[in-house]
XYZ file of C-alpha atoms in Angstrom:
511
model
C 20.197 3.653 9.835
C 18.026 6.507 10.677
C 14.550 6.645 9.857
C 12.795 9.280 7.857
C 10.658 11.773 10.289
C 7.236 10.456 11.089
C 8.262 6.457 10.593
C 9.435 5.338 13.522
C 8.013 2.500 15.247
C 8.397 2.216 18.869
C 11.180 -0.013 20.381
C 9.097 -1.809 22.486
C 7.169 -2.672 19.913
C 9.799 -4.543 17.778
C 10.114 -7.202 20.470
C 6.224 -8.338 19.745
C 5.957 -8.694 16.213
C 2.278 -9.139 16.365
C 1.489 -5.690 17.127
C 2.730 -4.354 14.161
C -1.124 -4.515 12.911
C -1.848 -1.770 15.609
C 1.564 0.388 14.816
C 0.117 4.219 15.129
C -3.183 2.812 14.192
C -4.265 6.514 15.282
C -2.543 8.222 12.206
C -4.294 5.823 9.737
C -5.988 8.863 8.131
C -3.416 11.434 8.506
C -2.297 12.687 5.198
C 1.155 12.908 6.420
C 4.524 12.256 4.284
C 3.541 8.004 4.073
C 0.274 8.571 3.761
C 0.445 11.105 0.867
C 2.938 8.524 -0.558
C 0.115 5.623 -0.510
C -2.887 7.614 -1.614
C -0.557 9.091 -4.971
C 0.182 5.439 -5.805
C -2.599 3.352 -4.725
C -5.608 5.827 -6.150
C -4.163 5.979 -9.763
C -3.253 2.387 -9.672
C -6.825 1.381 -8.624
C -8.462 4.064 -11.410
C -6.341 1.741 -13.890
C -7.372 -1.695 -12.554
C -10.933 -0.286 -12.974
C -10.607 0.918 -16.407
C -10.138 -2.462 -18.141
C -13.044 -4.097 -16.708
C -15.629 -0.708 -17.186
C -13.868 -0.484 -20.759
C -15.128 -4.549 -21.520
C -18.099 -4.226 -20.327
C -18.610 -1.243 -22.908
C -17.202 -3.695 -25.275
C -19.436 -6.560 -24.452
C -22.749 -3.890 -24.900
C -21.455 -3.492 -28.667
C -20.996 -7.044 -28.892
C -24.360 -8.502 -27.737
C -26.234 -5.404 -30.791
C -25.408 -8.086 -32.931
C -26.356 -11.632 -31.457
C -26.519 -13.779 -28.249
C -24.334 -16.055 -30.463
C -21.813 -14.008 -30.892
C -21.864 -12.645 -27.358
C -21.355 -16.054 -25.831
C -19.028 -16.618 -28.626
C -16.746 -13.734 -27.676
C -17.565 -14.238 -23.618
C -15.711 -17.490 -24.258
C -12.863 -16.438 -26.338
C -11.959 -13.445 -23.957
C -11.738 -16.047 -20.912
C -9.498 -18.244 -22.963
C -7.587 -15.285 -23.809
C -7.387 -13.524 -20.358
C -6.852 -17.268 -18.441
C -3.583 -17.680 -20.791
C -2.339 -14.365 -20.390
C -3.303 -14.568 -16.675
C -0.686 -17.242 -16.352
C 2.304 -14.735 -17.661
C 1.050 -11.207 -16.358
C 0.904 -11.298 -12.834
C 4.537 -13.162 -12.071
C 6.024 -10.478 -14.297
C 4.272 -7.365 -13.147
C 4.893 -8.907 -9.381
C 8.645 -9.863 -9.670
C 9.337 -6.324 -12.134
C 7.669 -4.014 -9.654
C 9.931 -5.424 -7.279
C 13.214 -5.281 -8.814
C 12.639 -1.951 -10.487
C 11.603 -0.193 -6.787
C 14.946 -1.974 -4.915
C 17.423 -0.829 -7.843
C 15.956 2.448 -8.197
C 16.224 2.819 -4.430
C 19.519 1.311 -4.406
C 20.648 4.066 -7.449
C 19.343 6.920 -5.392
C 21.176 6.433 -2.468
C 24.277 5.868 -4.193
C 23.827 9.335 -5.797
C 22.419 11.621 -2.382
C 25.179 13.768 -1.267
C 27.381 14.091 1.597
C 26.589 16.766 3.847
C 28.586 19.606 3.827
C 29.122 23.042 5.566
C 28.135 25.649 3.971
C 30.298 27.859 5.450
C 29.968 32.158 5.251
C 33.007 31.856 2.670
C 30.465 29.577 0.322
C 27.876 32.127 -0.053
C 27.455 34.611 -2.652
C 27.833 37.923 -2.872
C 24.551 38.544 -2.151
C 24.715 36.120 0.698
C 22.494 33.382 -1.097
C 24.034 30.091 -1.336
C 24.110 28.726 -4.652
C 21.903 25.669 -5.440
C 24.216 22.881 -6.709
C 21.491 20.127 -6.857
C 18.642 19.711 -9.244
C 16.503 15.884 -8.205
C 13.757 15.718 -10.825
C 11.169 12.785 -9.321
C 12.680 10.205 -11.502
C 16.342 10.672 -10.082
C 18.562 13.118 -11.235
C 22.682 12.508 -11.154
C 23.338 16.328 -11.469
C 25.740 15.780 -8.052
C 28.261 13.785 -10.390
C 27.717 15.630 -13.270
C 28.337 19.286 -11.385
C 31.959 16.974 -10.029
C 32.604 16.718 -13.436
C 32.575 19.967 -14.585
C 29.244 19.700 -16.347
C 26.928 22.384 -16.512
C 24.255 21.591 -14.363
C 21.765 24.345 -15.385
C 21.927 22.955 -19.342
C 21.590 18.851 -19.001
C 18.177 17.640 -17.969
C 17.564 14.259 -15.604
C 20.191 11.667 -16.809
C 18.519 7.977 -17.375
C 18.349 5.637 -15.027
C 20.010 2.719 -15.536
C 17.991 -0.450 -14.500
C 18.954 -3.582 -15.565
C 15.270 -4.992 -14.327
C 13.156 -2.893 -16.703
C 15.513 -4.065 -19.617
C 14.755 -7.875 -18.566
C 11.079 -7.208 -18.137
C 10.714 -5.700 -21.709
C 12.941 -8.574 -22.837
C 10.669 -11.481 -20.726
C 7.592 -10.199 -21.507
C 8.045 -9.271 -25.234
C 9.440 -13.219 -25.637
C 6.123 -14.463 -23.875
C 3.343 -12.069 -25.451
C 4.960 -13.663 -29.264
C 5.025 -17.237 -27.271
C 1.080 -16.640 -26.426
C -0.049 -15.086 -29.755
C 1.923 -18.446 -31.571
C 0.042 -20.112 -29.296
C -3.466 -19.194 -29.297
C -3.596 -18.631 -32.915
C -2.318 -22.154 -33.914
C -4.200 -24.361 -31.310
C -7.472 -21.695 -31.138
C -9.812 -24.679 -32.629
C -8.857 -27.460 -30.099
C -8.430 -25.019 -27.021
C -12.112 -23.403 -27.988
C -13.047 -27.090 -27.873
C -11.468 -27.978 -24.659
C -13.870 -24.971 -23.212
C -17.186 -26.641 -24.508
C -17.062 -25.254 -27.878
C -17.966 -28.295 -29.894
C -17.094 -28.391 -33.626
C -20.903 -28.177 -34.755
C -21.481 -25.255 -32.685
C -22.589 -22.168 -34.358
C -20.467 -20.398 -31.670
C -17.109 -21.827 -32.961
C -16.280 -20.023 -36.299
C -16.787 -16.674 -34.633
C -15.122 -17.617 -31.058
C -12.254 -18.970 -33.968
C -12.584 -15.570 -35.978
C -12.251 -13.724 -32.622
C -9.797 -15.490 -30.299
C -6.864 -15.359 -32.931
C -6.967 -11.534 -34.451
C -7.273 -10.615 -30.790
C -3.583 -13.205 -30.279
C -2.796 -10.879 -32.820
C -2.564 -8.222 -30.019
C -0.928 -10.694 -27.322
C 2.488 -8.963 -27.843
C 1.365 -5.509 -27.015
C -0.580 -6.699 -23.801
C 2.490 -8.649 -22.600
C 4.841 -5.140 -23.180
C 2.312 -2.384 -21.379
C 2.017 -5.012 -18.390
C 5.611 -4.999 -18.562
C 5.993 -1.367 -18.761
C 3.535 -0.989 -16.325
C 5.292 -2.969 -13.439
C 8.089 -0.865 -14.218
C 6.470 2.317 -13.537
C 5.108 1.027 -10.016
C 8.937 0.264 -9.218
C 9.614 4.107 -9.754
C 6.217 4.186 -7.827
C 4.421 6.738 -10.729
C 0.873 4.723 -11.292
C -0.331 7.995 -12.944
C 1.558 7.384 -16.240
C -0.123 3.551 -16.655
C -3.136 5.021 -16.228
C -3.539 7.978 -18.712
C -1.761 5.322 -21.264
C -4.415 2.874 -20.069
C -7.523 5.313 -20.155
C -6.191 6.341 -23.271
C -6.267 3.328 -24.894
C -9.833 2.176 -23.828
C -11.151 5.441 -24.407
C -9.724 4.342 -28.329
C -11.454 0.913 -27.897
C -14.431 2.237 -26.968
C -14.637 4.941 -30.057
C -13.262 2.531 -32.732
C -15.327 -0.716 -31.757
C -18.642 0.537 -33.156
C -16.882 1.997 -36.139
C -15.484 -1.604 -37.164
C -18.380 -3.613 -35.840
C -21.167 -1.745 -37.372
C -19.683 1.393 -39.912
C -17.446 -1.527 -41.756
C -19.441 -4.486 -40.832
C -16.832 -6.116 -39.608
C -18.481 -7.495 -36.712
C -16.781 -9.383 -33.909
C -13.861 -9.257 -35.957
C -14.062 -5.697 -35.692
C -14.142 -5.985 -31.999
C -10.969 -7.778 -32.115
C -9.336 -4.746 -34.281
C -10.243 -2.128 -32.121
C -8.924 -4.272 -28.948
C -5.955 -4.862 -30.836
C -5.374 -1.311 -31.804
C -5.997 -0.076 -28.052
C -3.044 -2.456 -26.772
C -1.108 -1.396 -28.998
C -1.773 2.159 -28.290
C -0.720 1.827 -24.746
C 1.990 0.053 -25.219
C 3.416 2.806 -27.649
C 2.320 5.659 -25.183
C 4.586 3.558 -22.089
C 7.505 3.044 -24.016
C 7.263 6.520 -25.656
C 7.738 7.717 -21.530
C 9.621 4.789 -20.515
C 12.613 5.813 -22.948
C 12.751 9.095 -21.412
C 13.369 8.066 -17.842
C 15.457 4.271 -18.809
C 18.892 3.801 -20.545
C 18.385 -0.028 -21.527
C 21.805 0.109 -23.242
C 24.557 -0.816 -22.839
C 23.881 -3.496 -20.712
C 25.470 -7.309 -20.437
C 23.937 -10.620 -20.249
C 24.855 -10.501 -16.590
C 23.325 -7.172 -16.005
C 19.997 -8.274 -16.924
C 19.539 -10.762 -14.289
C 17.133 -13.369 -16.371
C 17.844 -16.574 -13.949
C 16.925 -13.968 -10.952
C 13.642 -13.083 -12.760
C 12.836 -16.305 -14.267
C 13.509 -18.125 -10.940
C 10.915 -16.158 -9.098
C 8.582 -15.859 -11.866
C 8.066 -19.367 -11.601
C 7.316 -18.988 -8.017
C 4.557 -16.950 -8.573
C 3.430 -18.871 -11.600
C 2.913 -21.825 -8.883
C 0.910 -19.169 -6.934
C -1.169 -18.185 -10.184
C -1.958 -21.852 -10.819
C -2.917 -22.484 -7.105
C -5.494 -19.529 -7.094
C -6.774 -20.048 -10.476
C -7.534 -23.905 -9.670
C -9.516 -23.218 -6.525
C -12.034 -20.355 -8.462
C -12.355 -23.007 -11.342
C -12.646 -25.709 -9.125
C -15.700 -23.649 -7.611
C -17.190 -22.760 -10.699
C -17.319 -25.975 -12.171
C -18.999 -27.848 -9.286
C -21.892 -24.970 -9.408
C -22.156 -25.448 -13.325
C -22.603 -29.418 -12.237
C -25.613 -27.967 -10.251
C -27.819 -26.603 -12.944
C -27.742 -23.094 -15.204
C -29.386 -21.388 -12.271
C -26.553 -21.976 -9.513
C -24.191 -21.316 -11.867
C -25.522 -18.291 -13.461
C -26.013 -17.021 -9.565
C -22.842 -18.396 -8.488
C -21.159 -16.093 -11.518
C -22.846 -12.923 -10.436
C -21.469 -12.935 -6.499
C -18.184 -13.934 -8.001
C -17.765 -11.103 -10.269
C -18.812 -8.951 -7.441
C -16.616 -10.521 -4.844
C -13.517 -10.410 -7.287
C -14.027 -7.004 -8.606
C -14.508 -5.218 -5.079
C -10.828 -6.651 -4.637
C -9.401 -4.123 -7.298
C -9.381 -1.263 -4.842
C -7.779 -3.425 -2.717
C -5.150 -3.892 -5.116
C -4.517 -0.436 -5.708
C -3.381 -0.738 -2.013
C -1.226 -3.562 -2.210
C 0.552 -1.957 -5.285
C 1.401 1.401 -2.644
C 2.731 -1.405 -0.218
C 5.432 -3.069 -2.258
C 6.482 -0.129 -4.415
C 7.098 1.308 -1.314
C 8.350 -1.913 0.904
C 10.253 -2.831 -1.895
C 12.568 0.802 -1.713
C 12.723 0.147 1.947
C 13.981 -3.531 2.525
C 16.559 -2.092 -0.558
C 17.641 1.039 1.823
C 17.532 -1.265 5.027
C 15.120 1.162 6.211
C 13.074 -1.284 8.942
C 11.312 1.659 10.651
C 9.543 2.790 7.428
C 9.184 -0.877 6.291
C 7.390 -1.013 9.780
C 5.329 1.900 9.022
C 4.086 1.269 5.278
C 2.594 -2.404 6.421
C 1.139 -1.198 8.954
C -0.657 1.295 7.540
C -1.889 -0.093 4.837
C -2.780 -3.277 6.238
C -4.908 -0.928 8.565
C -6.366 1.235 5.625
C -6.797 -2.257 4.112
C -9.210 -3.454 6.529
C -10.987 -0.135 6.987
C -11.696 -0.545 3.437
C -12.928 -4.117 3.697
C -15.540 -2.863 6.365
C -16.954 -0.275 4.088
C -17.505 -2.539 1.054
C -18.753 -5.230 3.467
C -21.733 -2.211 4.354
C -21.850 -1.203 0.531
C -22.331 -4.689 -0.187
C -24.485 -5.827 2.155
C -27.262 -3.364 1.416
C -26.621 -2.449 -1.629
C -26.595 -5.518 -3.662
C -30.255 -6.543 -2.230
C -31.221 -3.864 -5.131
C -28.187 -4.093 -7.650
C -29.181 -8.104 -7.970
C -31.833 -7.278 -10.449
C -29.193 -5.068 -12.634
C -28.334 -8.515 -13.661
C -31.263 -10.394 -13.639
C -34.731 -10.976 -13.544
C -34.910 -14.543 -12.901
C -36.284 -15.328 -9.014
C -35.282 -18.589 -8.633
C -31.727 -16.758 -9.721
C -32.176 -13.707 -7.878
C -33.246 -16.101 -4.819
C -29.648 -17.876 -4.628
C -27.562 -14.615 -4.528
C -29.149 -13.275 -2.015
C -28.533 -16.246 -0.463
C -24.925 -15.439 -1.180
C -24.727 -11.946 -0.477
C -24.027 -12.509 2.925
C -20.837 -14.235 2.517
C -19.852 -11.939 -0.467
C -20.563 -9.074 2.264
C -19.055 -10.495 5.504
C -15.760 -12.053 3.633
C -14.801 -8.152 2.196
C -12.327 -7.361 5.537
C -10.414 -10.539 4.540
C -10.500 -10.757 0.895
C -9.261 -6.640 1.760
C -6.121 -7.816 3.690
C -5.269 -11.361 1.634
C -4.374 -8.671 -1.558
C -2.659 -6.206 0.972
C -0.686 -9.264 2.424
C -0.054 -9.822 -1.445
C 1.665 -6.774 -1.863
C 3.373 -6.775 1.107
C 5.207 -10.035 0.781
C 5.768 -9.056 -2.841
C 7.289 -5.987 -1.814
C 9.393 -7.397 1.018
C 10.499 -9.989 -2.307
C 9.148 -12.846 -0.525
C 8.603 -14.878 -3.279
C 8.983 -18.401 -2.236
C 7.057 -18.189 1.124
C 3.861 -16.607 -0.966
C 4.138 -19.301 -3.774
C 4.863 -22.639 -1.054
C 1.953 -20.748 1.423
C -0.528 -20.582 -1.873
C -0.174 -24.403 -2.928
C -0.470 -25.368 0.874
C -3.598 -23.215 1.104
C -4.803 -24.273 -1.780
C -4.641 -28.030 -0.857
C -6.542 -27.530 1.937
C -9.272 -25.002 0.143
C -9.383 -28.030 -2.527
C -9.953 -30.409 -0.015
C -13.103 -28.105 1.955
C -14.757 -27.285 -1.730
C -14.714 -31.349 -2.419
C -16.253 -32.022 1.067
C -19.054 -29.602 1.531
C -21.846 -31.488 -0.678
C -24.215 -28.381 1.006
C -25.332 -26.897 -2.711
C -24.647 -23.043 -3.642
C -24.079 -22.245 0.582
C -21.289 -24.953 0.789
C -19.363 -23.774 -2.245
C -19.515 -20.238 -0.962
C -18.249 -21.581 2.532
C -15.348 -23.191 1.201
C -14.365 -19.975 -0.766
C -14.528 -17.933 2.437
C -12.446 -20.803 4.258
C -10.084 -20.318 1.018
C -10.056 -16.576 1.657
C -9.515 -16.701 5.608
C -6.487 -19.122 4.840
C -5.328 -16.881 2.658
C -4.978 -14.016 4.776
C -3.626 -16.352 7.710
C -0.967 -17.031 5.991
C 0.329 -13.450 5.251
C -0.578 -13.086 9.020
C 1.734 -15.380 10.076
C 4.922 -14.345 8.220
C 4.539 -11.248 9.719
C 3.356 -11.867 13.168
C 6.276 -14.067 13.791
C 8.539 -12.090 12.775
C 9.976 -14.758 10.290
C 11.792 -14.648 7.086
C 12.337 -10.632 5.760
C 10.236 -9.788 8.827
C 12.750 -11.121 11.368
C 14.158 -7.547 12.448
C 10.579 -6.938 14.350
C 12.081 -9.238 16.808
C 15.314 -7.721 17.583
C-alpha cells in the first residue's frame, strides 16, 4: 500500500527494527501533517486528564472547611471508590479506543472513491468541475448517497455505524449498575477492610459519602465509555469541554450543598454526582449525532471480542495496582512520617505521567487506524515520533522536577523530619521521568497496535519481579523508591522489546 506523503520510513531501516526509536528523529518538532495530528489529540486529551484531579483537589479544599474528620473520612471513601472503578475504566477505555479507531478506519476506506478522469466533457459550462464529495471530519457517505440519486447538497453526514461504541455503552452501562450495587450494599465492611473500624468517628460519614457518590457509578462508567469512543474517532476536544463542563458544575454546586443547605459531605457527594451525570448527558447528546447504534445484532456487537481482551487488561490493572499498594503499605509499616513523605513523591511521580498519557492516547488512536488500513509506513512514523516526543518530555519534567520540587515540598508540608525524606526522594522522582515518559507511550502504542495479550502477560511478569525487588530491599524510604524505579525501567523494557524485535504486530519492521 502506499504511504501518505511525509510517512515513509526508509527501507533500510525496516531490516533493523531497533532503529525505529531514531526514525526522522530530526522532524520531532515539525508541525507537519503527523505531527499536527498528535498535538490536536494528545493536548486536549491531557487538558482532560488534568481536569479531574485540579477539579478534586478544589473539592477536597471545601471538604476539609468543615473537619479533619470528615476530610480523612471522604480521602478514604474516594480511594475506595476510584480503586473499584479503576478496575473497570481503564480495560474499557483501552480495548474501546481501539476498536472504535480500526472500524472507523476500516468504514472510511470502504467509502473513499475511485479515481476518476475528469475529463474536458465533465466540466461545466463555466469550466469548473462540479464538487461531488462533501467528507465532514466524522465521515461522510455522500459518494453512495450522490450513486443513489440522493441530493447531496440537502442530507448532512450520515452516522457511522460502529458496532464497538454500541458494545462499550452496553459493557460499561452493565458494570457502572454492577459497581454502584456493589459499593452501596457492602460500603460498611469494605470501609472496614480500609482501616475504618466500626467505633471510628470517621465511619458514618465515609458510610454517608461512599454510597450517594455509588449513586453516580453509572454515569462515570458511561462518559469513560463515551470517552474511549471519541479517541477512536480521534476528537479528544469533545471529552474535554463535557469534562470541564462538568467540574466547572462540581466546583459551583459543592459549596452550595455543603454549606448554603448544610448538607455537608453529603452535599459533596450530590454535586459529584450531578457533575457525572452532566457529562455523561453532554457525550451522549454528541455521540448520537455522529453513531447509529441501531439496528445492530448480537453478532455485530462483538461482546466475547471485548470481554476477552478486557480481561487482559484487567490482569494488567491488577498487576500495576498491586505493586503501588504493595509500596505504600510497607512505607505505612515504617511510621506516619515515611508514609506521609512516601505519599507526596508518589502523587507527584504519578501525576507528571498524565501528560504523558495525553501522548499515548495520540499513539493508539492513531496506530490503531493504521494497523486497520495496513498502513506500516505511518504505523512506523506515529511510534516513532511519539516515543521520541515522549522522552523529550520526560527530560523536561525530570529538570522541572528536580529543581523545582526543592521549593514546592513545603506546599505540602511543614514537617522537617517529612520534608527531609522527600528530598531524599526527589532524586529518583526526578531521574525516573524519561522512563515513567516512555512506559505510558509504550502503553499506548501496544494498545493501539491491539496488543493486548503481550501487555497484560509482560505486566504480571514484570510485576513478579518488581514484587520480588520491593520485598528484598529492607533499605527504608531509599529502597522502596529503588524498587519502584526498577518497576518502572522493567516496564518500559518490555514495550522496548516488542518493538525492537520486531515481534508480534511489529514483525513487518523486519521484512
Amino acid at each position: 500500500m502506499a504511504a501518505a506523503d511525509g510517512f515513509c520510513a526508509p527501507d533500510k531501516q525496516r531490516n533493523i527494527p531497533f532503529l525505529i526509536f531514531f526514525n526522522k528523529a530530526r522532524l520531532v518538532f515539525k508541525m507537519d501533517e503527523l505531527g499536527l495530528e498528535i498535538a490536536q489529540i494528545a493536548i486536549p486529551a491531557a487538558m482532560a486528564l488534568t481536569a479531574d484531579p485540579v477539579a478534586s483537589l478544589v473539592d477536597t479544599a471545601f471538604i476539609g472547611q468543615i473537619g479533619p474528620i470528615e476530610l480523612a473520612a471522604v480521602g478514604v471513601s474516594i480511594a475506595l471508590f476510584n480503586q473499584v472503578s479503576r478496575i473497570a475504566i481503564f480495560p474499557l477505555v483501552s480495548v474501546t479506543t481501539s476498536f472504535v479507531a480500526e472500524e472507523d478506519a476500516v468504514s472510511k476506506v470502504s467509502l473513499e472513491p475511485q479515481e476518476t478522469d475528469f475529463s474536458e466533457s465533465s466540466l461545466t459550462a463555466n469550466g469548473e468541475a462540479k464538487e461531488l464529495i462533501s467528507q465532514s471530519d466524522f465521515g461522510d457517505v455522500a459518494l453512495k448517497a450522490e450513486s443513489d440519486g440522493i441530493n447531496v447538497e440537502n442530507s448532512g453526514p450520515a452516522k457511522r455505524q460502529i458496532p464497538s461504541a454500541s458494545s462499550a455503552l452496553i459493557i460499561g452501562a452493565v458494570l457502572g449498575l454492577l459497581q454502584a450495587i456493589f459499593l452501596i450494599s457492602l460500603a460498611k465492611p469494605l470501609l472496614k477492610y480500609m482501616g475504618v473500624k466500626s467505633d471510628s468517628p470517621m465511619l458514618a460519614p465515609a458510610q454517608r459519602y461512599l454510597r450517594l457518590r455509588s449513586l453516580g457509578a453509572p454515569a462515570v462508567l458511561l462518559s469513560l465509555a463515551m470517552q474511549g469512543v471519541f479517541r477512536g474517532f480521534k476528537d479528544t476536544k469533545t471529552p474535554l469541554y463535557a469534562t470541564l463542563a462538568g467540574d466547572i458544575t462540581n466546583i459551583i454546586v459543592d459549596p452550595i450543598f455543603m454549606f448554603i443547605f448544610r448538607l455537608g459531605v453529603s452535599g459533596a457527594a450530590i454535586a459529584h454526582i450531578i457533575s457525572q451525570y452532566l457529562i455523561s448527558i453532554l457525550l451522549a447528546w454528541r455521540l448520537i449525532q455522529l453513531v447509529d447504534f441501531l439496528p445492530l445484532s448480537i453478532k455485530d456487537l462483538q461482546l466475547g471480542r471485548f470481554l476477552k481482551n478486557g480481561f487482559l487488561l484487567l490482569m494488567r490493572v491488577i498487576a500495576v495496582t498491586f505493586c503501588v499498594t504493595l509500596a505504600a503499605s510497607i512505607a505505612a509499616r515504617q511510621g506516619s512520617t515515611t508514609m506521609a513523605a512516601f505519599q507526596v513523591c508518589l502523587q507527584v511521580w504519578l501525576a507528571t505521567s498524565l501528560l504523558a498519557d495525553g501522548l499515548a492516547v495520540a499513539g493508539q488512536a492513531i496506530l490503531a487506524s493504521a494497523f486497520a488500513k495496513k498502513d506500516y509506513n505511518k504505523a512506523t512514523s506515529i511510534a516513532a515520533r511519539v516515543l521520541q516526543l515522549g522522552f523529550i518530555l520526560g527530560l523536561l519534567l525530570c529538570f522541572m522536577l528536580g529543581f523545582g520540587l526543592q521549593f514546592a515540598a513545603k506546599w505540602f508540608t511543614n514537617d522537617v523530619n517529612v520534608l527531609h525524606l522527600i528530598r531524599i526522594g526527589i532524586p529518583f522522582v526526578a531521574l525516573t521521568q524519561p522512563v515513567n515518559a516512555l512506559a505510558f507511550v509504550f502503553d499506548g502504542i501496544n494498545f493501539g497496535a491491539s496488543d493486548f495479550a503481550y501487555s497484560a502477560y509482560s505486566m504480571v511478569m514484570v510485576a513478579v519481579v518488581s514484587i520480588a525487588f520491593v520485598l528484598s530491599f529492607n533499605h527504608g524510604f531509599v529502597g522502596i523508591w529503588v524498587a519502584l524505579t526498577i518497576y518502572m525501567s522493567l516496564r518500559a523494557l518490555a514495550g522496548f522489546w516488542r518493538i525492537g524485535t520486531g515481534t508480534g504486530p511489529w514483525k513487518f519492521l523486519r521484512s
